[in-house]
Coordinates of C-alpha atoms and ligand atoms in Angstrom, one line a residue:
M1 CA -68.1 18.6 -150.1
N2 CA -71.4 17.1 -150.2
P3 CA -74.3 18.2 -148.1
T4 CA -75.6 14.6 -147.9
N5 CA -74.8 10.9 -147.8
N6 CA -77.3 9.9 -149.4
Q7 CA -76.0 7.2 -151.9
H8 CA -79.2 7.2 -154.0
V9 CA -78.5 11.0 -154.2
L10 CA -74.9 10.9 -155.0
N11 CA -75.0 8.0 -157.5
W12 CA -77.9 9.3 -159.6
L13 CA -75.9 12.4 -159.5
N14 CA -72.6 10.9 -160.5
E15 CA -74.5 9.5 -163.3
M16 CA -76.1 12.7 -164.5
A17 CA -72.9 14.3 -164.3
A18 CA -71.1 12.0 -166.3
M19 CA -73.4 12.4 -168.8
T20 CA -73.9 16.0 -169.1
K21 CA -70.0 16.9 -168.2
P22 CA -70.7 20.5 -166.2
D23 CA -67.4 22.2 -165.2
N24 CA -68.6 22.7 -162.1
I25 CA -71.5 21.4 -159.8
V26 CA -72.9 23.9 -157.2
W27 CA -75.5 22.8 -154.4
I28 CA -78.4 25.2 -153.7
D29 CA -78.5 25.7 -150.1
G30 CA -81.9 27.7 -149.7
S31 CA -80.1 30.9 -148.5
E32 CA -80.7 34.4 -149.4
E33 CA -77.1 34.9 -149.7
Q34 CA -76.7 32.3 -152.7
V35 CA -79.8 33.3 -154.5
A36 CA -78.0 37.1 -154.3
A37 CA -74.9 36.1 -155.7
L38 CA -77.0 34.3 -158.2
R39 CA -79.3 36.7 -159.4
K40 CA -75.8 38.7 -159.8
E41 CA -74.4 36.6 -162.1
A42 CA -77.6 36.2 -164.1
L43 CA -77.9 40.3 -164.2
A44 CA -74.1 40.5 -165.6
S45 CA -74.7 37.7 -168.1
G46 CA -77.9 39.5 -169.2
E47 CA -80.0 36.3 -168.4
I48 CA -82.4 39.0 -166.1
I49 CA -82.7 42.5 -166.2
Q50 CA -83.0 44.7 -162.9
L51 CA -86.4 46.6 -162.9
N52 CA -87.2 50.0 -160.9
Q53 CA -86.2 48.8 -157.6
E54 CA -88.3 51.8 -156.1
K55 CA -91.5 50.8 -157.7
L56 CA -90.7 47.1 -158.2
P57 CA -88.5 45.9 -155.0
G58 CA -86.7 42.8 -155.9
C59 CA -88.2 42.4 -159.2
Y60 CA -86.8 41.3 -162.6
L61 CA -87.4 40.6 -166.0
H62 CA -86.2 37.8 -168.5
R63 CA -87.1 37.1 -171.9
T64 CA -87.2 33.6 -173.3
T65 CA -86.3 32.8 -176.8
W66 CA -88.9 33.3 -179.5
D67 CA -89.9 29.8 -180.1
D68 CA -89.8 28.9 -176.2
V69 CA -92.9 30.4 -174.8
A70 CA -95.3 27.9 -173.6
R71 CA -95.6 24.3 -172.5
V72 CA -95.2 21.7 -175.5
E73 CA -98.0 19.3 -175.1
G74 CA -96.8 17.6 -178.5
R75 CA -93.2 17.4 -177.1
T76 CA -94.2 16.0 -173.7
F77 CA -94.1 12.0 -173.0
I78 CA -95.2 9.5 -170.6
C79 CA -92.9 7.0 -170.9
T80 CA -94.3 3.8 -169.1
K81 CA -93.3 0.5 -169.7
T82 CA -96.5 -0.6 -172.0
K83 CA -98.1 2.2 -174.2
E84 CA -101.4 1.1 -172.5
D85 CA -100.4 2.4 -169.3
A86 CA -99.9 5.7 -170.7
G87 CA -103.0 5.5 -172.6
N88 CA -104.3 7.3 -175.7
I89 CA -104.3 10.8 -174.5
N90 CA -100.7 11.1 -173.6
N91 CA -97.9 10.9 -176.2
W92 CA -95.9 7.7 -175.5
M93 CA -92.5 6.5 -176.1
D94 CA -90.5 3.3 -175.0
P95 CA -88.8 4.3 -171.8
A96 CA -85.2 2.6 -173.2
E97 CA -85.7 3.9 -176.3
C98 CA -86.3 7.5 -175.0
R99 CA -83.5 7.3 -172.4
A100 CA -81.3 6.3 -175.6
K101 CA -82.7 9.3 -177.6
L102 CA -82.1 11.8 -174.8
T103 CA -78.6 10.6 -173.7
K104 CA -77.5 11.6 -177.2
L105 CA -78.7 15.3 -176.6
Y106 CA -77.6 15.2 -173.1
T107 CA -73.9 13.8 -173.7
G108 CA -71.7 16.9 -172.7
C109 CA -74.8 19.5 -173.0
M110 CA -73.3 21.2 -169.9
K111 CA -69.8 21.4 -171.1
G112 CA -68.4 25.1 -170.0
R113 CA -71.4 25.4 -167.8
T114 CA -72.5 25.0 -164.2
M115 CA -74.9 22.1 -163.0
Y116 CA -77.0 23.8 -160.0
V117 CA -78.1 20.9 -157.6
I118 CA -81.6 22.0 -156.3
P119 CA -83.2 20.0 -153.4
Y120 CA -86.8 20.8 -153.2
S121 CA -89.8 20.2 -151.2
M122 CA -93.5 20.1 -152.7
S123 CA -95.4 20.9 -149.4
I124 CA -94.0 21.7 -146.1
V125 CA -91.0 19.9 -145.1
G126 CA -91.9 16.9 -142.8
S127 CA -95.6 17.2 -143.4
P128 CA -97.8 14.3 -144.2
F129 CA -98.2 15.6 -147.7
A130 CA -94.5 16.3 -148.4
K131 CA -92.8 14.9 -151.2
Y132 CA -89.1 15.5 -152.0
G133 CA -87.4 16.3 -155.1
I134 CA -84.3 17.2 -156.8
E135 CA -83.8 19.2 -159.6
L136 CA -80.3 19.2 -161.5
T137 CA -80.4 22.4 -164.1
D138 CA -77.7 24.1 -166.2
S139 CA -80.3 27.4 -165.8
I140 CA -79.9 30.3 -163.3
Y141 CA -83.4 31.4 -164.2
V142 CA -84.6 27.8 -163.2
V143 CA -82.5 28.0 -159.8
L144 CA -84.1 31.6 -158.9
N145 CA -87.8 30.5 -159.9
M146 CA -87.7 27.3 -158.2
E147 CA -86.9 29.1 -155.2
I148 CA -89.5 30.9 -155.3
M149 CA -92.3 28.1 -156.6
T150 CA -91.0 25.5 -154.3
R151 CA -89.4 25.4 -150.8
V152 CA -85.9 24.6 -151.7
G153 CA -82.8 24.0 -148.8
F154 CA -80.5 21.4 -147.0
N155 CA -83.4 20.8 -144.8
V156 CA -84.9 18.9 -147.8
L157 CA -82.0 16.5 -147.4
E158 CA -82.3 16.1 -143.6
A159 CA -85.9 15.1 -144.1
L160 CA -85.1 12.8 -146.9
G161 CA -82.2 11.2 -144.9
D162 CA -81.1 8.1 -147.0
S163 CA -84.1 7.2 -148.8
S164 CA -84.4 6.7 -152.4
D165 CA -87.9 8.3 -152.2
F166 CA -87.2 11.5 -154.4
I167 CA -88.1 12.7 -157.7
K168 CA -84.9 12.7 -159.9
G169 CA -85.3 15.7 -162.3
L170 CA -82.7 16.7 -165.0
H171 CA -82.9 19.8 -167.1
S172 CA -80.8 21.1 -169.6
K173 CA -81.1 24.0 -171.6
A174 CA -78.8 22.5 -173.9
T175 CA -79.0 24.4 -177.3
L176 CA -82.7 25.5 -177.0
D177 CA -83.1 23.8 -180.0
A178 CA -87.2 23.6 -180.6
E179 CA -87.0 20.2 -182.9
N180 CA -85.4 18.5 -179.9
R181 CA -87.5 19.8 -177.1
Y182 CA -88.4 17.0 -174.8
I183 CA -90.2 17.2 -171.5
V184 CA -90.2 13.2 -170.4
H185 CA -91.5 11.7 -167.4
F186 CA -90.5 7.8 -166.5
P187 CA -93.3 7.6 -163.9
E188 CA -92.3 3.9 -163.0
D189 CA -88.8 5.5 -162.1
D190 CA -89.8 8.7 -160.2
T191 CA -87.6 10.5 -163.1
I192 CA -88.1 13.4 -165.2
W193 CA -86.1 14.6 -168.1
S194 CA -86.5 17.8 -169.6
I195 CA -84.0 19.3 -172.5
N196 CA -83.9 22.2 -175.1
S197 CA -86.4 24.8 -173.2
N198 CA -86.0 27.5 -170.6
Y199 CA -89.6 28.2 -170.6
G200 CA -91.1 27.9 -166.8
G201 CA -93.7 25.2 -167.4
N202 CA -91.4 23.1 -169.2
V203 CA -88.1 23.3 -166.9
L204 CA -89.4 24.3 -163.2
L205 CA -89.8 20.5 -162.7
G206 CA -91.8 20.9 -159.4
K207 CA -95.0 21.8 -160.6
K208 CA -96.8 20.4 -164.0
C209 CA -93.8 17.6 -164.1
F210 CA -93.8 16.5 -160.6
A211 CA -96.8 17.6 -158.8
L212 CA -99.2 17.0 -161.7
R213 CA -98.0 14.3 -163.6
I214 CA -95.7 12.2 -161.4
A215 CA -97.7 12.6 -158.2
S216 CA -101.2 11.8 -159.9
Y217 CA -99.1 8.5 -160.7
L218 CA -97.9 8.2 -157.1
G219 CA -101.4 9.3 -156.0
R220 CA -102.9 6.3 -158.0
K221 CA -100.3 3.9 -156.4
E222 CA -100.5 5.3 -152.8
G223 CA -104.3 5.9 -152.5
W224 CA -104.4 10.0 -152.6
M225 CA -104.7 12.4 -155.0
A226 CA -102.9 15.3 -157.6
E227 CA -105.4 17.4 -158.9
H228 CA -104.6 20.6 -161.3
M229 CA -107.2 22.6 -158.7
L230 CA -107.2 26.1 -156.9
I231 CA -107.9 26.1 -153.1
L232 CA -110.1 29.0 -151.9
G233 CA -111.4 29.4 -148.2
V234 CA -114.3 31.7 -147.6
T235 CA -114.9 33.1 -144.2
Y236 CA -118.3 33.7 -143.0
P237 CA -119.6 36.7 -140.8
D238 CA -119.7 34.5 -138.2
G239 CA -116.0 33.5 -138.4
T240 CA -116.9 29.9 -139.9
K241 CA -114.7 29.1 -142.3
K242 CA -115.1 26.8 -145.6
Y243 CA -112.7 25.6 -148.3
V244 CA -113.6 24.6 -151.9
T245 CA -111.4 23.2 -155.0
A246 CA -111.9 24.1 -158.2
A247 CA -110.7 22.9 -161.6
F248 CA -110.8 24.8 -165.0
P249 CA -109.2 24.6 -168.4
S250 CA -106.5 27.3 -168.9
A251 CA -108.0 30.6 -169.8
C252 CA -111.0 30.1 -167.3
G253 CA -109.9 32.6 -164.7
K254 CA -108.5 29.9 -162.2
T255 CA -106.2 32.7 -160.5
N256 CA -108.9 35.2 -160.7
L257 CA -111.1 33.0 -158.4
A258 CA -108.4 31.9 -156.1
M259 CA -107.9 35.8 -155.1
L260 CA -111.4 37.0 -155.6
I261 CA -112.4 40.0 -153.8
P262 CA -116.1 39.9 -152.3
P263 CA -118.3 42.2 -153.8
E264 CA -119.4 45.1 -151.6
V265 CA -122.6 43.9 -150.5
F266 CA -120.6 40.9 -148.9
Q267 CA -117.8 42.8 -147.8
K268 CA -119.8 44.8 -145.5
Q269 CA -121.6 41.8 -144.1
G270 CA -118.2 40.4 -143.2
Y271 CA -117.3 37.9 -145.8
K272 CA -113.6 37.3 -146.7
I273 CA -111.8 35.3 -148.9
E274 CA -108.5 33.6 -148.5
T275 CA -106.4 31.7 -151.2
V276 CA -105.0 28.7 -150.3
G277 CA -103.8 27.8 -153.8
D278 CA -104.2 29.2 -157.5
D279 CA -103.0 25.9 -159.4
I280 CA -102.5 22.3 -157.6
A281 CA -104.1 20.5 -154.8
W282 CA -102.7 17.3 -153.3
L283 CA -106.0 15.8 -151.7
R284 CA -105.6 13.0 -148.9
V285 CA -108.5 11.1 -146.6
G286 CA -108.1 12.6 -143.2
S287 CA -108.6 10.8 -139.9
D288 CA -112.1 12.6 -139.7
G289 CA -113.2 10.8 -143.0
R290 CA -113.1 14.0 -145.0
L291 CA -111.0 15.0 -148.0
W292 CA -107.9 17.6 -147.1
A293 CA -106.4 19.7 -149.4
V294 CA -102.6 21.3 -149.6
N295 CA -101.2 23.5 -152.4
P296 CA -97.9 21.6 -152.7
E297 CA -96.5 24.9 -154.1
N298 CA -95.0 28.0 -152.3
G299 CA -95.5 30.8 -155.2
F300 CA -97.4 31.7 -158.3
F301 CA -96.6 31.0 -161.8
G302 CA -99.2 33.5 -163.0
V303 CA -100.3 34.6 -166.6
A304 CA -99.8 38.4 -166.8
P305 CA -101.9 39.7 -169.6
G306 CA -105.7 40.5 -168.4
T307 CA -104.4 41.0 -164.7
N308 CA -105.4 44.4 -163.7
E309 CA -106.8 46.2 -161.0
K310 CA -110.4 45.3 -161.5
S311 CA -109.6 41.5 -162.9
N312 CA -107.2 40.5 -159.9
P313 CA -105.7 43.3 -157.7
N314 CA -104.5 40.7 -154.9
A315 CA -102.4 39.1 -158.2
L316 CA -101.1 42.6 -159.2
H317 CA -99.9 43.6 -155.6
T318 CA -98.7 40.0 -155.1
C319 CA -96.0 40.4 -158.0
M320 CA -95.2 44.1 -157.0
K321 CA -92.1 42.7 -155.2
D322 CA -89.8 40.0 -155.3
T323 CA -91.2 38.8 -158.4
I324 CA -89.5 37.5 -161.9
F325 CA -91.3 38.5 -164.8
T326 CA -90.9 36.6 -168.0
N327 CA -91.7 37.7 -171.5
V328 CA -93.9 41.0 -170.7
C329 CA -93.4 44.3 -172.0
L330 CA -90.3 46.8 -170.5
N331 CA -91.7 50.5 -170.1
T332 CA -88.0 52.3 -171.1
D333 CA -88.9 55.5 -169.6
T334 CA -89.8 53.9 -166.1
N335 CA -87.9 51.2 -166.4
T336 CA -91.1 49.1 -165.3
V337 CA -93.1 46.2 -166.9
W338 CA -95.9 46.4 -168.7
W339 CA -98.9 43.7 -170.3
E340 CA -101.8 44.2 -172.5
G341 CA -105.0 44.5 -170.1
L342 CA -103.1 46.0 -167.3
D343 CA -104.3 49.3 -168.2
N344 CA -105.3 51.9 -170.7
N345 CA -101.7 53.6 -170.8
P346 CA -99.4 51.7 -172.8
P347 CA -96.0 52.5 -172.4
V348 CA -94.5 55.2 -175.1
H349 CA -91.2 54.0 -175.2
A350 CA -90.9 50.2 -174.8
I351 CA -89.4 47.0 -175.4
N352 CA -91.5 44.0 -176.5
W353 CA -91.3 40.8 -174.9
K354 CA -89.2 39.9 -178.2
G355 CA -86.7 42.5 -176.9
Q356 CA -87.3 44.6 -180.0
P357 CA -88.4 48.5 -179.7
W358 CA -92.1 48.5 -179.9
D359 CA -94.8 51.0 -180.8
Y360 CA -98.2 50.5 -179.4
H361 CA -99.7 51.4 -182.3
T362 CA -99.1 48.6 -184.3
Y363 CA -100.8 46.0 -181.9
D364 CA -103.2 43.9 -183.6
K365 CA -105.6 41.9 -181.4
A366 CA -106.1 39.3 -184.4
D367 CA -102.1 38.6 -184.1
K368 CA -101.3 39.1 -180.6
V369 CA -97.9 36.9 -180.4
N370 CA -96.6 39.4 -183.1
T371 CA -97.7 42.6 -182.4
S372 CA -98.4 42.8 -178.5
G373 CA -96.0 44.0 -176.0
A374 CA -96.2 41.1 -173.7
H375 CA -96.5 37.7 -174.7
P376 CA -100.2 36.4 -174.6
N377 CA -98.5 33.6 -172.3
S378 CA -96.1 35.7 -170.5
R379 CA -95.6 35.2 -166.8
F380 CA -95.2 36.5 -163.1
T381 CA -93.6 34.5 -160.7
A382 CA -94.3 35.5 -157.4
K383 CA -93.9 34.4 -153.6
A384 CA -97.3 33.1 -152.1
T385 CA -96.3 34.5 -148.9
N386 CA -96.6 38.5 -150.4
C387 CA -100.1 37.5 -151.8
P388 CA -102.2 40.2 -149.7
C389 CA -105.2 37.4 -149.5
L390 CA -103.4 34.3 -148.4
S391 CA -104.6 32.1 -146.1
P392 CA -103.3 31.0 -143.1
A393 CA -104.1 27.7 -143.6
F394 CA -101.3 27.8 -146.2
Y395 CA -99.1 27.5 -143.6
E396 CA -101.0 24.3 -142.3
P397 CA -99.1 21.0 -142.4
N398 CA -102.5 19.0 -142.6
G399 CA -104.2 21.1 -145.0
V400 CA -107.4 22.3 -145.1
P401 CA -111.0 20.1 -145.1
V402 CA -112.7 20.2 -148.6
D403 CA -116.5 20.9 -148.5
A404 CA -116.9 21.1 -152.3
I405 CA -115.1 20.5 -155.6
I406 CA -115.8 22.6 -158.4
F407 CA -115.4 21.7 -162.1
G408 CA -115.9 24.5 -164.9
G409 CA -115.3 25.1 -168.2
R410 CA -115.7 27.9 -171.1
R411 CA -119.3 27.1 -172.8
A412 CA -121.1 29.6 -174.6
R413 CA -124.4 27.6 -174.2
T414 CA -124.3 24.2 -173.0
A415 CA -123.5 24.6 -169.3
P416 CA -125.8 26.3 -166.9
L417 CA -124.1 29.1 -164.3
V418 CA -124.0 26.0 -161.9
Y419 CA -125.2 22.7 -161.3
Q420 CA -124.6 20.1 -158.8
S421 CA -124.1 16.2 -159.4
T422 CA -126.2 13.6 -157.8
S423 CA -123.3 11.6 -156.2
W424 CA -119.5 11.2 -156.1
Q425 CA -119.6 8.9 -159.2
N426 CA -121.8 10.9 -161.1
G427 CA -119.4 14.0 -160.1
T428 CA -116.8 12.0 -161.5
F429 CA -118.5 11.8 -164.7
V430 CA -119.0 15.7 -164.6
G431 CA -115.5 16.1 -164.2
S432 CA -114.5 13.6 -167.1
I433 CA -117.0 15.5 -169.4
M434 CA -115.3 18.6 -168.6
A435 CA -115.2 21.2 -172.0
S436 CA -114.1 24.2 -173.0
E437 CA -115.0 26.1 -176.8
T438 CA -112.1 27.7 -178.2
T439 CA -112.6 31.5 -178.7
A440 CA -111.3 34.2 -181.1
A441 CA -107.7 33.2 -181.0
G442 CA -108.5 29.3 -182.1
A443 CA -111.1 27.8 -184.4
V444 CA -114.6 29.5 -182.8
G445 CA -116.9 27.0 -180.9
V446 CA -114.5 24.1 -181.5
V447 CA -115.2 21.8 -178.2
R448 CA -111.8 20.8 -176.4
R449 CA -112.6 18.2 -173.7
D450 CA -110.3 18.4 -170.9
P451 CA -111.6 16.0 -168.2
M452 CA -110.8 17.5 -164.2
A453 CA -108.6 20.1 -166.5
M454 CA -105.8 17.5 -166.2
R455 CA -105.6 16.4 -170.2
P456 CA -102.2 17.7 -170.4
F457 CA -101.2 16.5 -166.7
V458 CA -102.2 12.7 -165.9
G459 CA -99.1 10.8 -165.8
Y460 CA -100.8 7.5 -166.6
N461 CA -103.9 6.2 -168.7
M462 CA -106.8 8.6 -168.5
G463 CA -109.5 5.6 -168.0
D464 CA -107.4 4.3 -165.2
Y465 CA -107.3 8.0 -163.7
W466 CA -111.2 7.8 -163.8
A467 CA -111.0 4.9 -162.0
H468 CA -109.1 6.3 -159.3
W469 CA -111.4 8.9 -158.9
L470 CA -113.9 6.2 -158.5
E471 CA -112.2 4.2 -155.8
M472 CA -111.2 7.0 -154.1
G473 CA -114.9 7.9 -153.7
L474 CA -115.1 4.5 -151.9
K475 CA -112.4 5.1 -149.5
I476 CA -113.8 8.8 -148.2
P477 CA -116.2 8.6 -145.8
H478 CA -117.6 12.2 -145.9
P479 CA -116.5 13.1 -149.7
P480 CA -117.1 16.7 -150.9
K481 CA -120.1 17.4 -153.1
I482 CA -119.3 18.1 -156.7
F483 CA -120.4 21.0 -158.9
H484 CA -120.0 22.4 -162.3
V485 CA -119.9 25.9 -163.1
N486 CA -119.7 27.8 -166.1
W487 CA -118.9 31.5 -165.9
F488 CA -119.0 32.2 -169.9
R489 CA -122.4 31.9 -171.1
T490 CA -123.2 34.2 -174.1
D491 CA -126.1 36.2 -175.2
D492 CA -127.3 36.3 -179.0
K493 CA -124.5 39.0 -179.6
G494 CA -121.8 37.0 -178.0
N495 CA -121.5 39.1 -175.1
F496 CA -120.9 37.5 -171.5
I497 CA -124.2 37.2 -169.4
W498 CA -122.9 36.7 -166.0
P499 CA -120.3 39.5 -164.5
G500 CA -118.0 36.7 -163.3
F501 CA -114.6 37.9 -161.3
G502 CA -115.8 38.6 -157.5
D503 CA -119.2 38.2 -158.4
N504 CA -118.5 34.2 -158.9
L505 CA -118.6 34.3 -155.0
R506 CA -122.4 34.6 -155.2
V507 CA -122.4 31.0 -157.1
V508 CA -119.4 29.6 -154.6
L509 CA -122.0 30.7 -151.6
W510 CA -124.9 28.6 -153.4
I511 CA -122.5 25.7 -153.5
L512 CA -121.5 25.8 -149.9
A513 CA -125.1 26.4 -148.9
R514 CA -125.9 23.1 -150.8
C515 CA -123.1 21.4 -148.8
A516 CA -124.6 22.8 -145.4
G517 CA -127.7 21.3 -146.5
K518 CA -129.2 24.9 -146.1
V519 CA -130.9 25.2 -149.4
D520 CA -133.3 23.4 -152.2
A521 CA -132.5 22.6 -155.5
D522 CA -134.3 21.6 -158.8
I523 CA -133.6 18.1 -160.3
T524 CA -133.0 18.1 -163.9
P525 CA -131.9 15.5 -166.4
I526 CA -128.1 16.8 -165.9
G527 CA -128.1 17.4 -162.1
Y528 CA -129.4 19.9 -159.0
L529 CA -129.8 23.3 -160.4
P530 CA -130.1 26.4 -158.1
K531 CA -134.0 28.2 -157.8
A532 CA -133.1 31.4 -159.7
E533 CA -134.1 33.0 -156.3
D534 CA -131.4 31.3 -154.4
I535 CA -128.6 33.1 -156.4
C536 CA -127.9 36.2 -154.2
I537 CA -128.2 39.1 -156.9
D538 CA -128.1 42.2 -154.5
G539 CA -126.3 44.9 -155.6
L540 CA -125.8 43.6 -159.0
E541 CA -126.8 45.8 -161.7
G542 CA -128.2 44.7 -165.0
I543 CA -129.0 41.1 -163.6
T544 CA -132.3 40.1 -162.9
L545 CA -134.3 37.2 -161.7
D546 CA -134.8 36.6 -165.3
T547 CA -131.3 36.8 -166.4
V548 CA -130.6 34.4 -163.8
R549 CA -133.2 32.0 -164.5
D550 CA -131.7 32.2 -168.3
L551 CA -128.4 31.3 -167.1
L552 CA -129.7 28.6 -165.1
S553 CA -131.9 27.1 -168.1
V554 CA -130.7 23.7 -169.8
D555 CA -131.0 23.2 -173.4
T556 CA -131.6 19.7 -174.2
A557 CA -130.8 20.0 -177.6
A558 CA -127.4 21.5 -177.2
W559 CA -126.8 18.5 -174.6
L560 CA -128.2 15.5 -176.7
E561 CA -125.5 17.2 -179.2
D562 CA -122.8 17.1 -176.3
V563 CA -123.6 13.6 -175.7
E564 CA -122.6 12.7 -178.8
N565 CA -119.2 14.6 -178.6
I566 CA -118.5 12.8 -175.4
K567 CA -118.9 9.2 -177.0
E568 CA -116.2 10.0 -179.6
F569 CA -114.1 11.5 -176.5
Y570 CA -114.7 8.2 -174.5
A571 CA -114.0 6.3 -177.2
Q572 CA -110.5 8.1 -178.2
V573 CA -109.9 7.5 -174.3
G574 CA -110.2 3.7 -175.1
D575 CA -110.9 0.8 -173.1
H576 CA -109.8 1.6 -170.1
V577 CA -112.9 4.0 -169.5
P578 CA -114.8 2.6 -166.3
Q579 CA -118.4 1.1 -167.2
A580 CA -119.6 3.3 -164.5
M581 CA -118.9 6.3 -166.7
Y582 CA -120.3 4.4 -169.7
D583 CA -123.3 3.8 -167.5
E584 CA -123.7 7.8 -166.5
L585 CA -123.2 8.7 -169.8
A586 CA -126.4 6.1 -170.8
A587 CA -128.7 7.4 -168.2
L588 CA -127.8 11.2 -168.9
E589 CA -128.9 10.6 -172.4
A590 CA -132.0 8.6 -171.8
R591 CA -132.8 11.5 -169.0
L592 CA -132.0 14.1 -171.7
K593 CA -134.4 12.2 -174.1
A594 CA -137.1 11.9 -171.9
A595 CA -137.1 15.4 -171.1
R596 CA -137.1 16.6 -174.8
Ligands
OXD601 C1 -100.4 26.6 -165.8 C2 -101.3 25.8 -167.0 O1 -99.5 27.0 -166.5 O2 -102.1 25.1 -166.6 O3 -100.5 26.5 -165.0 O4 -101.1 25.9 -168.2
MN602 MN1 -102.1 25.3 -164.3

């Protein structure tokens, strides 16, 4: 019996089942009994491995196939009616052509398998932010992960009623053929199709596919924003709470910032940090004229390598129970997990992420993928509710008011430790020129522009996305202030100057002081910079006022070089780049030249 009479849901389900031809159809009701039964089935088939239940209660390990370990940007498409609507930064395919092509791949792909029907909500069911989705999948791994990452259950069907307002997601592992792997989005039709992958970022359709690509499209249509941002709460010693959101490209420590532990001097004074979200923020204008944010997810799909007691104890504790690990290393003596950067004690007897016996002596930093115990992109899927620093505001249906939006990148020299934009429009420009330099693994020093950390996640034309940011600025009577940070400046020897991690709070506190109008700043060609003495360095070893001055210096020549790179990037984005962004770029260039 179907748990809903919604004809939009049932007609679509019948159509997809007629195409994929599963042997059975099972509705996921969100109950612990059903999850336990599916877990049992996945254990029996070897799809997941049970870990040491004393040390890691409720934890399991899954391994994907060797060539299915990350998101595949080259095989990710935005299928709008016109190529122009998808823009130059996205891959585009004609929707009809794409449907025809993928229909061939989907035809009969679930024969001999069960199709699971997962009703889920992004954000709290019934909240003003909530959007509903249904994912059809032939993967128990997907069901178990979705159950952690989103709010799954029949209450979603009740909330949906007989509305057609839901996102239709179809996923099949099919044959896991990398050559025929596709992650495609039909934003005009509320539809996502994913095939031939079983890696989280490609198959947990509520996350990047819905909560960013489709939601960014919906946000533009409906007047809100879907952003690749963490949400962090700061509690002051007097009990005041402030919230910031922050967007960083991959590998810039986003999860670490979201869960940071305040340095001892701040802890003693009574400062507290709470996490509302680690990856995605949905933002709406509240009735008070401020911008309000929710984390639409219900769990964390975090990168395991590098997570340790020092870098992110909160993340580590979060994934010590009820967690699915993917592609990490298995310690066969203890039946526990390990990854590079967890500690200095690699297991003596181990199975690596490929499922092979592994000797840690063979590890070669230059060839991590082939020699590491855990894949560099190995993951933990963990419940937000297990996070020791989860904010009570995580449960707030109306979200939190945002004081500051922080953009960031990984720049060796160009960007200073922190600067403030001069207006919402200028802040949008600052977001549009966000960039990271590739480090050891890639070509050294190559700049990849990653506007608002959304390069792979905007479900429409990047130029129109910037225009939407500008329009939103006009609709927010009391907008957050916009900042840019860079934790990654290096000295002549290539060593990071700023300690990062918990000490990043020192910068966040300056940002919030600016928002409260409590601290002055110097105006420079790129925006407002702190006076060095206003970044608190109490209790920070090895950092002097001069170090801070150096971290805050603006290298005009380097910036002028960057301006040329930005011009190239804008040309690549194409003719939807708003004139206001070109005006900002020209004004920046003029200010830099005048300062030279
Ligand atoms: C992620 C990403 O997995 O941004 O969160 O790639
Ligand atoms: Mn992300």
